[in-house]
Amino acid sequence: MAKSIISAQSLVKRYGTKNVVDDIRFEVIEGECYGLLGPNGAGKTSTMRMIYCSTLPSAGELRVDGLSVVEDAGQVKAKLGVVPQMDGLDPSFSVYENLIVFSRYLKMSKIYAKERADHVIAEMGLGEHRNKKVEELSGGLKRRLSIARALLNDPSVLILDEPTTGLDPQARLWIWELLSKLKKKGKTLVLTTHYMEEAEKLCDRLVIMDNGKLLIEGSPKKLIEDLVGHEVIETQVEEADLNKTLKYLEGKFEYQKINDHIRVFIRSGQDGKQLLESMAGEKILIRRATLDDVFLKVSGYELRD
């Protein structure tokens, strides 16, 4: 039977009179990668901060491996490794020194700290950078060091708050492969990201949040199939032709209008060729449905600060 490793019941985080996390319930199963997605201000980071005991819930219950984040915070922290949005590395220390200094916060013995530092340096491919100062490292290497630091205490759960933001495609792919390997080793991953491709690739299940509430939950594949379909036809429509195009689509195909673009969702059993023929002469893109389409459909496309 699958074991619940993180459980939230009626969870609330309140700042002043505003509930930034508003009565949510979710469960993370041991060994899976669970994603928290949503636009800026949705409540993702506040939820993560409660999981790793950086801030206390205002109401409700949150447990990690059966332990309360309120009553058993010390034991909860011992089970977690955290990769925050901001690396927080000491630029004046080397890669190795950053790990050794951090080990003191974990109350490791000197011998074990050196052993673990050597291990995670090798695991993260940081051997040739071991004695370099942090300020000498690229963004990708700094991120790998942040993950190495999070793995120093060999945690069972890894919390990843936008782990690849700002990285180039090569560095991002390296980290994706690393996280997949960690999951295969039995680590439980909790991930926030704005990269839908990342969530689709890594997450076994995910939720989309907005305004502090959970809107939908499921596997990426099932959410795409249930909410969008298997294919999307995307077209840019001139203002003069917009009403005519929308009238044609009404009742035949599900669609989403985003400014002067229309995304038409093609589900199983529907004939996209019929639509293509009706839109002859327009700029048309045909592609497979993705988690991006689910995200925009569920949370909208308005710009968030």
PDB file of C-alpha atoms in Angstrom:
ATOM      1  CA  MET A   1       0.000   0.000   0.000  1.00  0.00           C
ATOM      2  CA  ALA A   2       1.319   3.454  -0.937  1.00  0.00           C
ATOM      3  CA  LYS A   3       2.559   5.453   2.022  1.00  0.00           C
ATOM      4  CA  SER A   4       1.548   9.081   2.551  1.00  0.00           C
ATOM      5  CA  ILE A   5       4.687  11.133   3.244  1.00  0.00           C
ATOM      6  CA  ILE A   6       3.116  14.628   3.350  1.00  0.00           C
ATOM      7  CA  SER A   7      -0.490  15.280   4.317  1.00  0.00           C
ATOM      8  CA  ALA A   8      -2.299  18.635   4.450  1.00  0.00           C
ATOM      9  CA  GLN A   9      -5.813  18.974   5.857  1.00  0.00           C
ATOM     10  CA  SER A  10      -7.745  22.283   5.840  1.00  0.00           C
ATOM     11  CA  LEU A  11      -4.401  24.087   5.622  1.00  0.00           C
ATOM     12  CA  VAL A  12      -4.467  27.882   5.919  1.00  0.00           C
ATOM     13  CA  LYS A  13      -1.743  30.540   5.916  1.00  0.00           C
ATOM     14  CA  ARG A  14      -2.932  34.028   6.716  1.00  0.00           C
ATOM     15  CA  TYR A  15      -1.102  37.343   6.500  1.00  0.00           C
ATOM     16  CA  GLY A  16      -3.205  40.070   8.084  1.00  0.00           C
ATOM     17  CA  THR A  17      -6.725  39.443   6.835  1.00  0.00           C
ATOM     18  CA  LYS A  18      -5.678  37.699   3.606  1.00  0.00           C
ATOM     19  CA  ASN A  19      -5.526  33.916   3.285  1.00  0.00           C
ATOM     20  CA  VAL A  20      -2.593  33.316   0.934  1.00  0.00           C
ATOM     21  CA  VAL A  21      -3.196  29.575   1.395  1.00  0.00           C
ATOM     22  CA  ASP A  22      -6.913  29.024   1.777  1.00  0.00           C
ATOM     23  CA  ASP A  23      -8.233  25.746   3.212  1.00  0.00           C
ATOM     24  CA  ILE A  24      -6.316  23.324   0.971  1.00  0.00           C
ATOM     25  CA  ARG A  25      -6.016  19.553   1.184  1.00  0.00           C
ATOM     26  CA  PHE A  26      -3.447  17.373  -0.552  1.00  0.00           C
ATOM     27  CA  GLU A  27      -1.368  14.256  -0.033  1.00  0.00           C
ATOM     28  CA  VAL A  28       2.104  13.400  -1.332  1.00  0.00           C
ATOM     29  CA  ILE A  29       2.915   9.702  -1.749  1.00  0.00           C
ATOM     30  CA  GLU A  30       6.348   8.383  -0.812  1.00  0.00           C
ATOM     31  CA  GLY A  31       8.697   8.127  -3.796  1.00  0.00           C
ATOM     32  CA  GLU A  32       6.740  10.355  -6.184  1.00  0.00           C
ATOM     33  CA  CYS A  33       7.432  13.787  -7.620  1.00  0.00           C
ATOM     34  CA  TYR A  34       4.537  16.062  -6.667  1.00  0.00           C
ATOM     35  CA  GLY A  35       4.179  19.458  -8.322  1.00  0.00           C
ATOM     36  CA  LEU A  36       2.674  22.690  -7.018  1.00  0.00           C
ATOM     37  CA  LEU A  37       1.926  24.924 -10.011  1.00  0.00           C
ATOM     38  CA  GLY A  38       0.227  28.272 -10.333  1.00  0.00           C
ATOM     39  CA  PRO A  39       0.706  31.912 -11.330  1.00  0.00           C
ATOM     40  CA  ASN A  40       2.648  34.361  -9.173  1.00  0.00           C
ATOM     41  CA  GLY A  41       0.897  34.890  -5.854  1.00  0.00           C
ATOM     42  CA  ALA A  42      -1.002  31.601  -6.054  1.00  0.00           C
ATOM     43  CA  GLY A  43       0.295  30.387  -2.672  1.00  0.00           C
ATOM     44  CA  LYS A  44       2.867  27.843  -3.834  1.00  0.00           C
ATOM     45  CA  THR A  45       5.910  29.187  -1.968  1.00  0.00           C
ATOM     46  CA  SER A  46       3.867  29.820   1.188  1.00  0.00           C
ATOM     47  CA  THR A  47       2.763  26.176   1.088  1.00  0.00           C
ATOM     48  CA  MET A  48       6.353  25.013   0.620  1.00  0.00           C
ATOM     49  CA  ARG A  49       7.572  27.191   3.490  1.00  0.00           C
ATOM     50  CA  MET A  50       5.049  25.565   5.794  1.00  0.00           C
ATOM     51  CA  ILE A  51       6.183  22.099   4.725  1.00  0.00           C
ATOM     52  CA  TYR A  52       9.816  22.809   5.625  1.00  0.00           C
ATOM     53  CA  CYS A  53       8.858  24.632   8.850  1.00  0.00           C
ATOM     54  CA  SER A  54      10.017  28.097   7.793  1.00  0.00           C
ATOM     55  CA  THR A  55       6.604  29.486   8.675  1.00  0.00           C
ATOM     56  CA  LEU A  56       3.770  28.081  10.766  1.00  0.00           C
ATOM     57  CA  PRO A  57       0.268  27.320   9.483  1.00  0.00           C
ATOM     58  CA  SER A  58      -2.445  29.719  10.619  1.00  0.00           C
ATOM     59  CA  ALA A  59      -4.957  26.877  10.746  1.00  0.00           C
ATOM     60  CA  GLY A  60      -5.376  23.256   9.723  1.00  0.00           C
ATOM     61  CA  GLU A  61      -2.970  20.343   9.925  1.00  0.00           C
ATOM     62  CA  LEU A  62       0.228  19.596   8.024  1.00  0.00           C
ATOM     63  CA  ARG A  63       2.255  16.440   8.630  1.00  0.00           C
ATOM     64  CA  VAL A  64       5.476  15.068   7.167  1.00  0.00           C
ATOM     65  CA  ASP A  65       5.926  11.313   7.626  1.00  0.00           C
ATOM     66  CA  GLY A  66       3.322  11.439  10.373  1.00  0.00           C
ATOM     67  CA  LEU A  67       5.037  14.289  12.234  1.00  0.00           C
ATOM     68  CA  SER A  68       3.399  17.661  12.868  1.00  0.00           C
ATOM     69  CA  VAL A  69       5.236  20.650  11.367  1.00  0.00           C
ATOM     70  CA  VAL A  70       4.140  22.603  14.447  1.00  0.00           C
ATOM     71  CA  GLU A  71       4.827  20.175  17.297  1.00  0.00           C
ATOM     72  CA  ASP A  72       7.695  18.166  15.761  1.00  0.00           C
ATOM     73  CA  ALA A  73       9.474  20.792  13.646  1.00  0.00           C
ATOM     74  CA  GLY A  74      12.978  19.580  14.562  1.00  0.00           C
ATOM     75  CA  GLN A  75      12.253  16.007  13.507  1.00  0.00           C
ATOM     76  CA  VAL A  76      10.516  17.177  10.330  1.00  0.00           C
ATOM     77  CA  LYS A  77      13.500  19.312   9.295  1.00  0.00           C
ATOM     78  CA  ALA A  78      15.811  16.323   9.760  1.00  0.00           C
ATOM     79  CA  LYS A  79      13.863  14.441   7.080  1.00  0.00           C
ATOM     80  CA  LEU A  80      13.956  17.264   4.537  1.00  0.00           C
ATOM     81  CA  GLY A  81      16.380  18.773   2.079  1.00  0.00           C
ATOM     82  CA  VAL A  82      15.430  22.214   0.784  1.00  0.00           C
ATOM     83  CA  VAL A  83      16.435  23.937  -2.458  1.00  0.00           C
ATOM     84  CA  PRO A  84      14.970  27.468  -2.129  1.00  0.00           C
ATOM     85  CA  GLN A  85      14.420  29.975  -4.943  1.00  0.00           C
ATOM     86  CA  MET A  86      17.430  32.010  -3.820  1.00  0.00           C
ATOM     87  CA  ASP A  87      20.589  29.921  -3.388  1.00  0.00           C
ATOM     88  CA  GLY A  88      21.843  31.668  -0.235  1.00  0.00           C
ATOM     89  CA  LEU A  89      25.392  30.389  -0.807  1.00  0.00           C
ATOM     90  CA  ASP A  90      28.345  32.197   0.787  1.00  0.00           C
ATOM     91  CA  PRO A  91      30.278  33.701  -2.152  1.00  0.00           C
ATOM     92  CA  SER A  92      33.520  33.988  -0.164  1.00  0.00           C
ATOM     93  CA  PHE A  93      33.663  30.236   0.584  1.00  0.00           C
ATOM     94  CA  SER A  94      34.589  27.399  -1.757  1.00  0.00           C
ATOM     95  CA  VAL A  95      32.185  24.652  -2.829  1.00  0.00           C
ATOM     96  CA  TYR A  96      33.570  22.308  -0.180  1.00  0.00           C
ATOM     97  CA  GLU A  97      33.612  24.989   2.539  1.00  0.00           C
ATOM     98  CA  ASN A  98      29.970  25.900   1.895  1.00  0.00           C
ATOM     99  CA  LEU A  99      28.993  22.294   2.542  1.00  0.00           C
ATOM    100  CA  ILE A 100      31.109  21.940   5.670  1.00  0.00           C
ATOM    101  CA  VAL A 101      29.760  25.190   7.150  1.00  0.00           C
ATOM    102  CA  PHE A 102      26.197  24.089   6.404  1.00  0.00           C
ATOM    103  CA  SER A 103      26.834  20.729   8.082  1.00  0.00           C
ATOM    104  CA  ARG A 104      27.249  22.551  11.396  1.00  0.00           C
ATOM    105  CA  TYR A 105      23.617  23.683  11.229  1.00  0.00           C
ATOM    106  CA  LEU A 106      22.701  20.025  10.801  1.00  0.00           C
ATOM    107  CA  LYS A 107      24.800  19.124  13.868  1.00  0.00           C
ATOM    108  CA  MET A 108      26.860  16.567  11.963  1.00  0.00           C
ATOM    109  CA  SER A 109      30.097  15.195  13.347  1.00  0.00           C
ATOM    110  CA  LYS A 110      33.204  16.464  11.515  1.00  0.00           C
ATOM    111  CA  ILE A 111      34.030  13.021  10.157  1.00  0.00           C
ATOM    112  CA  TYR A 112      30.500  12.379   8.839  1.00  0.00           C
ATOM    113  CA  ALA A 113      30.252  15.915   7.424  1.00  0.00           C
ATOM    114  CA  LYS A 114      33.440  15.443   5.396  1.00  0.00           C
ATOM    115  CA  GLU A 115      32.246  12.041   4.220  1.00  0.00           C
ATOM    116  CA  ARG A 116      28.875  13.420   3.087  1.00  0.00           C
ATOM    117  CA  ALA A 117      30.449  16.505   1.485  1.00  0.00           C
ATOM    118  CA  ASP A 118      32.743  14.292  -0.591  1.00  0.00           C
ATOM    119  CA  HIS A 119      29.786  12.123  -1.567  1.00  0.00           C
ATOM    120  CA  VAL A 120      27.460  14.920  -2.728  1.00  0.00           C
ATOM    121  CA  ILE A 121      30.294  16.745  -4.523  1.00  0.00           C
ATOM    122  CA  ALA A 122      30.874  13.584  -6.555  1.00  0.00           C
ATOM    123  CA  GLU A 123      27.145  12.972  -7.079  1.00  0.00           C
ATOM    124  CA  MET A 124      26.616  16.517  -8.366  1.00  0.00           C
ATOM    125  CA  GLY A 125      29.632  16.384 -10.681  1.00  0.00           C
ATOM    126  CA  LEU A 126      31.364  19.178  -8.775  1.00  0.00           C
ATOM    127  CA  GLY A 127      34.706  17.449  -8.248  1.00  0.00           C
ATOM    128  CA  GLU A 128      36.763  19.738 -10.484  1.00  0.00           C
ATOM    129  CA  HIS A 129      35.106  22.791  -8.857  1.00  0.00           C
ATOM    130  CA  ARG A 130      35.579  21.605  -5.276  1.00  0.00           C
ATOM    131  CA  ASN A 131      37.982  24.387  -4.270  1.00  0.00           C
ATOM    132  CA  LYS A 132      36.484  27.185  -6.356  1.00  0.00           C
ATOM    133  CA  LYS A 133      34.799  30.115  -4.647  1.00  0.00           C
ATOM    134  CA  VAL A 134      31.046  30.341  -5.254  1.00  0.00           C
ATOM    135  CA  GLU A 135      31.490  33.669  -7.039  1.00  0.00           C
ATOM    136  CA  GLU A 136      33.544  31.836  -9.691  1.00  0.00           C
ATOM    137  CA  LEU A 137      30.738  29.392 -10.522  1.00  0.00           C
ATOM    138  CA  SER A 138      28.197  29.610 -13.335  1.00  0.00           C
ATOM    139  CA  GLY A 139      24.482  29.735 -12.543  1.00  0.00           C
ATOM    140  CA  GLY A 140      24.119  26.040 -13.315  1.00  0.00           C
ATOM    141  CA  LEU A 141      26.993  25.068 -11.026  1.00  0.00           C
ATOM    142  CA  LYS A 142      25.598  27.214  -8.205  1.00  0.00           C
ATOM    143  CA  ARG A 143      22.286  25.427  -8.562  1.00  0.00           C
ATOM    144  CA  ARG A 144      24.005  22.054  -8.448  1.00  0.00           C
ATOM    145  CA  LEU A 145      25.775  23.158  -5.264  1.00  0.00           C
ATOM    146  CA  SER A 146      22.412  24.177  -3.760  1.00  0.00           C
ATOM    147  CA  ILE A 147      21.057  20.707  -4.482  1.00  0.00           C
ATOM    148  CA  ALA A 148      24.241  19.147  -3.066  1.00  0.00           C
ATOM    149  CA  ARG A 149      23.716  21.148   0.120  1.00  0.00           C
ATOM    150  CA  ALA A 150      20.088  19.970   0.307  1.00  0.00           C
ATOM    151  CA  LEU A 151      21.263  16.346   0.000  1.00  0.00           C
ATOM    152  CA  LEU A 152      23.960  16.665   2.647  1.00  0.00           C
ATOM    153  CA  ASN A 153      21.840  15.066   5.382  1.00  0.00           C
ATOM    154  CA  ASP A 154      20.596  12.315   2.984  1.00  0.00           C
ATOM    155  CA  PRO A 155      16.944  13.453   3.306  1.00  0.00           C
ATOM    156  CA  SER A 156      13.978  11.295   2.391  1.00  0.00           C
ATOM    157  CA  VAL A 157      12.086  14.320   1.006  1.00  0.00           C
ATOM    158  CA  LEU A 158      13.541  17.004  -1.276  1.00  0.00           C
ATOM    159  CA  ILE A 159      11.750  20.359  -1.505  1.00  0.00           C
ATOM    160  CA  LEU A 160      12.525  22.182  -4.775  1.00  0.00           C
ATOM    161  CA  ASP A 161      11.279  25.748  -5.205  1.00  0.00           C
ATOM    162  CA  GLU A 162      11.802  26.658  -8.886  1.00  0.00           C
ATOM    163  CA  PRO A 163      15.100  24.723  -9.111  1.00  0.00           C
ATOM    164  CA  THR A 164      15.950  25.575 -12.736  1.00  0.00           C
ATOM    165  CA  THR A 165      14.784  29.188 -13.074  1.00  0.00           C
ATOM    166  CA  GLY A 166      17.280  31.254 -15.033  1.00  0.00           C
ATOM    167  CA  LEU A 167      19.372  28.310 -16.198  1.00  0.00           C
ATOM    168  CA  ASP A 168      20.336  27.591 -19.789  1.00  0.00           C
ATOM    169  CA  PRO A 169      18.799  24.544 -21.531  1.00  0.00           C
ATOM    170  CA  GLN A 170      21.872  22.330 -20.960  1.00  0.00           C
ATOM    171  CA  ALA A 171      21.997  23.047 -17.220  1.00  0.00           C
ATOM    172  CA  ARG A 172      18.244  22.569 -16.941  1.00  0.00           C
ATOM    173  CA  LEU A 173      18.396  19.187 -18.696  1.00  0.00           C
ATOM    174  CA  TRP A 174      21.257  18.064 -16.414  1.00  0.00           C
ATOM    175  CA  ILE A 175      19.168  18.868 -13.338  1.00  0.00           C
ATOM    176  CA  TRP A 176      16.093  17.126 -14.787  1.00  0.00           C
ATOM    177  CA  GLU A 177      18.133  13.961 -15.279  1.00  0.00           C
ATOM    178  CA  LEU A 178      19.544  14.266 -11.767  1.00  0.00           C
ATOM    179  CA  LEU A 179      16.088  14.651 -10.190  1.00  0.00           C
ATOM    180  CA  SER A 180      14.812  11.640 -12.125  1.00  0.00           C
ATOM    181  CA  LYS A 181      17.722   9.581 -10.752  1.00  0.00           C
ATOM    182  CA  LEU A 182      17.011  10.761  -7.196  1.00  0.00           C
ATOM    183  CA  LYS A 183      13.374   9.703  -7.553  1.00  0.00           C
ATOM    184  CA  LYS A 184      14.460   6.268  -8.791  1.00  0.00           C
ATOM    185  CA  LYS A 185      16.552   5.982  -5.625  1.00  0.00           C
ATOM    186  CA  GLY A 186      13.402   6.451  -3.546  1.00  0.00           C
ATOM    187  CA  LYS A 187      13.538  10.168  -2.776  1.00  0.00           C
ATOM    188  CA  THR A 188      10.230  12.002  -2.602  1.00  0.00           C
ATOM    189  CA  LEU A 189      10.290  15.295  -4.537  1.00  0.00           C
ATOM    190  CA  VAL A 190       8.015  18.294  -4.044  1.00  0.00           C
ATOM    191  CA  LEU A 191       8.461  20.766  -6.888  1.00  0.00           C
ATOM    192  CA  THR A 192       7.303  24.254  -7.821  1.00  0.00           C
ATOM    193  CA  THR A 193       8.113  25.525 -11.294  1.00  0.00           C
ATOM    194  CA  HIS A 194       6.923  27.956 -13.945  1.00  0.00           C
ATOM    195  CA  TYR A 195       8.237  25.655 -16.668  1.00  0.00           C
ATOM    196  CA  MET A 196       5.324  23.457 -17.726  1.00  0.00           C
ATOM    197  CA  GLU A 197       7.670  21.227 -19.729  1.00  0.00           C
ATOM    198  CA  GLU A 198       9.591  20.594 -16.510  1.00  0.00           C
ATOM    199  CA  ALA A 199       6.443  19.681 -14.587  1.00  0.00           C
ATOM    200  CA  GLU A 200       5.204  17.447 -17.405  1.00  0.00           C
ATOM    201  CA  LYS A 201       8.543  15.623 -17.534  1.00  0.00           C
ATOM    202  CA  LEU A 202       9.180  15.183 -13.797  1.00  0.00           C
ATOM    203  CA  CYS A 203       5.864  15.114 -11.936  1.00  0.00           C
ATOM    204  CA  ASP A 204       3.881  11.947 -11.263  1.00  0.00           C
ATOM    205  CA  ARG A 205       1.032  14.114  -9.976  1.00  0.00           C
ATOM    206  CA  LEU A 206       0.512  17.844  -9.594  1.00  0.00           C
ATOM    207  CA  VAL A 207      -1.944  20.494  -8.491  1.00  0.00           C
ATOM    208  CA  ILE A 208      -2.625  23.886 -10.000  1.00  0.00           C
ATOM    209  CA  MET A 209      -3.224  26.602  -7.404  1.00  0.00           C
ATOM    210  CA  ASP A 210      -4.597  30.125  -7.667  1.00  0.00           C
ATOM    211  CA  ASN A 211      -5.529  32.678  -5.030  1.00  0.00           C
ATOM    212  CA  GLY A 212      -4.507  30.235  -2.328  1.00  0.00           C
ATOM    213  CA  LYS A 213      -6.849  27.443  -3.457  1.00  0.00           C
ATOM    214  CA  LEU A 214      -6.261  24.154  -5.248  1.00  0.00           C
ATOM    215  CA  LEU A 215      -8.072  24.144  -8.584  1.00  0.00           C
ATOM    216  CA  ILE A 216      -7.252  20.719 -10.044  1.00  0.00           C
ATOM    217  CA  GLU A 217      -5.096  17.699  -9.246  1.00  0.00           C
ATOM    218  CA  GLY A 218      -3.919  14.735 -11.287  1.00  0.00           C
ATOM    219  CA  SER A 219      -1.142  13.285 -13.409  1.00  0.00           C
ATOM    220  CA  PRO A 220       0.092  15.546 -16.240  1.00  0.00           C
ATOM    221  CA  LYS A 221      -1.085  13.026 -18.853  1.00  0.00           C
ATOM    222  CA  LYS A 222      -4.584  12.697 -17.393  1.00  0.00           C
ATOM    223  CA  LEU A 223      -5.019  16.453 -16.931  1.00  0.00           C
ATOM    224  CA  ILE A 224      -4.041  17.054 -20.556  1.00  0.00           C
ATOM    225  CA  GLU A 225      -6.392  14.353 -21.818  1.00  0.00           C
ATOM    226  CA  ASP A 226      -9.322  15.412 -19.601  1.00  0.00           C
ATOM    227  CA  LEU A 227      -9.077  19.192 -19.981  1.00  0.00           C
ATOM    228  CA  VAL A 228      -7.574  19.753 -23.428  1.00  0.00           C
ATOM    229  CA  GLY A 229      -7.461  16.625 -25.569  1.00  0.00           C
ATOM    230  CA  HIS A 230      -4.697  15.218 -27.735  1.00  0.00           C
ATOM    231  CA  GLU A 231      -4.068  18.065 -30.169  1.00  0.00           C
ATOM    232  CA  VAL A 232      -4.245  21.858 -30.340  1.00  0.00           C
ATOM    233  CA  ILE A 233      -4.767  23.992 -33.427  1.00  0.00           C
ATOM    234  CA  GLU A 234      -3.588  27.519 -32.766  1.00  0.00           C
ATOM    235  CA  THR A 235      -4.327  30.398 -35.097  1.00  0.00           C
ATOM    236  CA  GLN A 236      -3.991  34.161 -35.219  1.00  0.00           C
ATOM    237  CA  VAL A 237      -7.186  35.779 -36.454  1.00  0.00           C
ATOM    238  CA  GLU A 238      -7.600  39.240 -37.895  1.00  0.00           C
ATOM    239  CA  GLU A 239     -10.110  41.423 -36.057  1.00  0.00           C
ATOM    240  CA  ALA A 240     -12.391  41.534 -39.092  1.00  0.00           C
ATOM    241  CA  ASP A 241     -12.628  37.723 -39.197  1.00  0.00           C
ATOM    242  CA  LEU A 242     -12.810  37.104 -35.437  1.00  0.00           C
ATOM    243  CA  ASN A 243     -16.601  36.956 -35.022  1.00  0.00           C
ATOM    244  CA  LYS A 244     -16.959  34.712 -38.063  1.00  0.00           C
ATOM    245  CA  THR A 245     -14.315  32.291 -36.730  1.00  0.00           C
ATOM    246  CA  LEU A 246     -15.812  32.183 -33.238  1.00  0.00           C
ATOM    247  CA  LYS A 247     -19.293  31.607 -34.647  1.00  0.00           C
ATOM    248  CA  TYR A 248     -17.995  28.663 -36.652  1.00  0.00           C
ATOM    249  CA  LEU A 249     -16.271  27.119 -33.604  1.00  0.00           C
ATOM    250  CA  GLU A 250     -19.250  27.569 -31.264  1.00  0.00           C
ATOM    251  CA  GLY A 251     -20.797  24.220 -30.472  1.00  0.00           C
ATOM    252  CA  LYS A 252     -18.313  22.291 -32.619  1.00  0.00           C
ATOM    253  CA  PHE A 253     -14.965  22.663 -30.852  1.00  0.00           C
ATOM    254  CA  GLU A 254     -13.827  23.775 -27.427  1.00  0.00           C
ATOM    255  CA  TYR A 255     -11.479  26.756 -27.628  1.00  0.00           C
ATOM    256  CA  GLN A 256      -9.749  29.509 -25.693  1.00  0.00           C
ATOM    257  CA  LYS A 257      -9.353  33.043 -27.030  1.00  0.00           C
ATOM    258  CA  ILE A 258      -6.148  34.814 -25.967  1.00  0.00           C
ATOM    259  CA  ASN A 259      -6.105  38.322 -27.432  1.00  0.00           C
ATOM    260  CA  ASP A 260      -6.055  37.798 -31.222  1.00  0.00           C
ATOM    261  CA  HIS A 261      -5.007  34.144 -30.911  1.00  0.00           C
ATOM    262  CA  ILE A 262      -7.400  31.220 -30.683  1.00  0.00           C
ATOM    263  CA  ARG A 263      -6.418  27.810 -29.310  1.00  0.00           C
ATOM    264  CA  VAL A 264      -8.773  25.054 -30.437  1.00  0.00           C
ATOM    265  CA  PHE A 265      -8.712  21.823 -28.440  1.00  0.00           C
ATOM    266  CA  ILE A 266      -9.121  18.669 -30.514  1.00  0.00           C
ATOM    267  CA  ARG A 267     -10.414  15.726 -28.521  1.00  0.00           C
ATOM    268  CA  SER A 268     -10.576  12.047 -29.351  1.00  0.00           C
ATOM    269  CA  GLY A 269     -13.136  11.434 -32.079  1.00  0.00           C
ATOM    270  CA  GLN A 270     -13.060  14.990 -33.399  1.00  0.00           C
ATOM    271  CA  ASP A 271     -11.849  15.770 -36.908  1.00  0.00           C
ATOM    272  CA  GLY A 272      -9.277  18.546 -36.933  1.00  0.00           C
ATOM    273  CA  LYS A 273      -9.124  18.462 -40.744  1.00  0.00           C
ATOM    274  CA  GLN A 274     -12.600  19.957 -40.906  1.00  0.00           C
ATOM    275  CA  LEU A 275     -11.359  22.908 -38.867  1.00  0.00           C
ATOM    276  CA  LEU A 276      -8.231  23.351 -40.985  1.00  0.00           C
ATOM    277  CA  GLU A 277     -10.305  23.559 -44.148  1.00  0.00           C
ATOM    278  CA  SER A 278     -12.497  26.259 -42.637  1.00  0.00           C
ATOM    279  CA  MET A 279      -9.443  28.296 -41.644  1.00  0.00           C
ATOM    280  CA  ALA A 280      -7.654  28.169 -44.979  1.00  0.00           C
ATOM    281  CA  GLY A 281      -5.420  31.174 -45.472  1.00  0.00           C
ATOM    282  CA  GLU A 282      -4.920  31.845 -41.760  1.00  0.00           C
ATOM    283  CA  LYS A 283      -1.644  31.442 -39.863  1.00  0.00           C
ATOM    284  CA  ILE A 284      -2.052  28.017 -38.300  1.00  0.00           C
ATOM    285  CA  LEU A 285       0.032  25.944 -35.886  1.00  0.00           C
ATOM    286  CA  ILE A 286      -0.856  22.311 -35.236  1.00  0.00           C
ATOM    287  CA  ARG A 287       0.794  20.656 -32.232  1.00  0.00           C
ATOM    288  CA  ARG A 288       0.230  18.121 -29.492  1.00  0.00           C
ATOM    289  CA  ALA A 289      -1.589  19.293 -26.385  1.00  0.00           C
ATOM    290  CA  THR A 290       0.681  20.148 -23.445  1.00  0.00           C
ATOM    291  CA  LEU A 291       0.499  21.105 -19.797  1.00  0.00           C
ATOM    292  CA  ASP A 292       0.868  24.746 -20.902  1.00  0.00           C
ATOM    293  CA  ASP A 293      -2.616  24.486 -22.413  1.00  0.00           C
ATOM    294  CA  VAL A 294      -3.999  23.046 -19.177  1.00  0.00           C
ATOM    295  CA  PHE A 295      -2.348  25.789 -17.119  1.00  0.00           C
ATOM    296  CA  LEU A 296      -3.684  28.623 -19.297  1.00  0.00           C
ATOM    297  CA  LYS A 297      -7.140  27.089 -19.430  1.00  0.00           C
ATOM    298  CA  VAL A 298      -7.390  26.642 -15.664  1.00  0.00           C
ATOM    299  CA  SER A 299      -5.624  29.740 -14.334  1.00  0.00           C
ATOM    300  CA  GLY A 300      -6.149  32.180 -17.213  1.00  0.00           C
ATOM    301  CA  TYR A 301      -3.583  34.241 -19.044  1.00  0.00           C
ATOM    302  CA  GLU A 302      -3.657  37.601 -17.263  1.00  0.00           C
ATOM    303  CA  LEU A 303      -0.200  38.888 -16.330  1.00  0.00           C
ATOM    304  CA  ARG A 304       0.538  38.557 -12.580  1.00  0.00           C
ATOM    305  CA  ASP A 305       3.032  40.640 -10.584  1.00  0.00           C
TER     306      ASP A 305
END
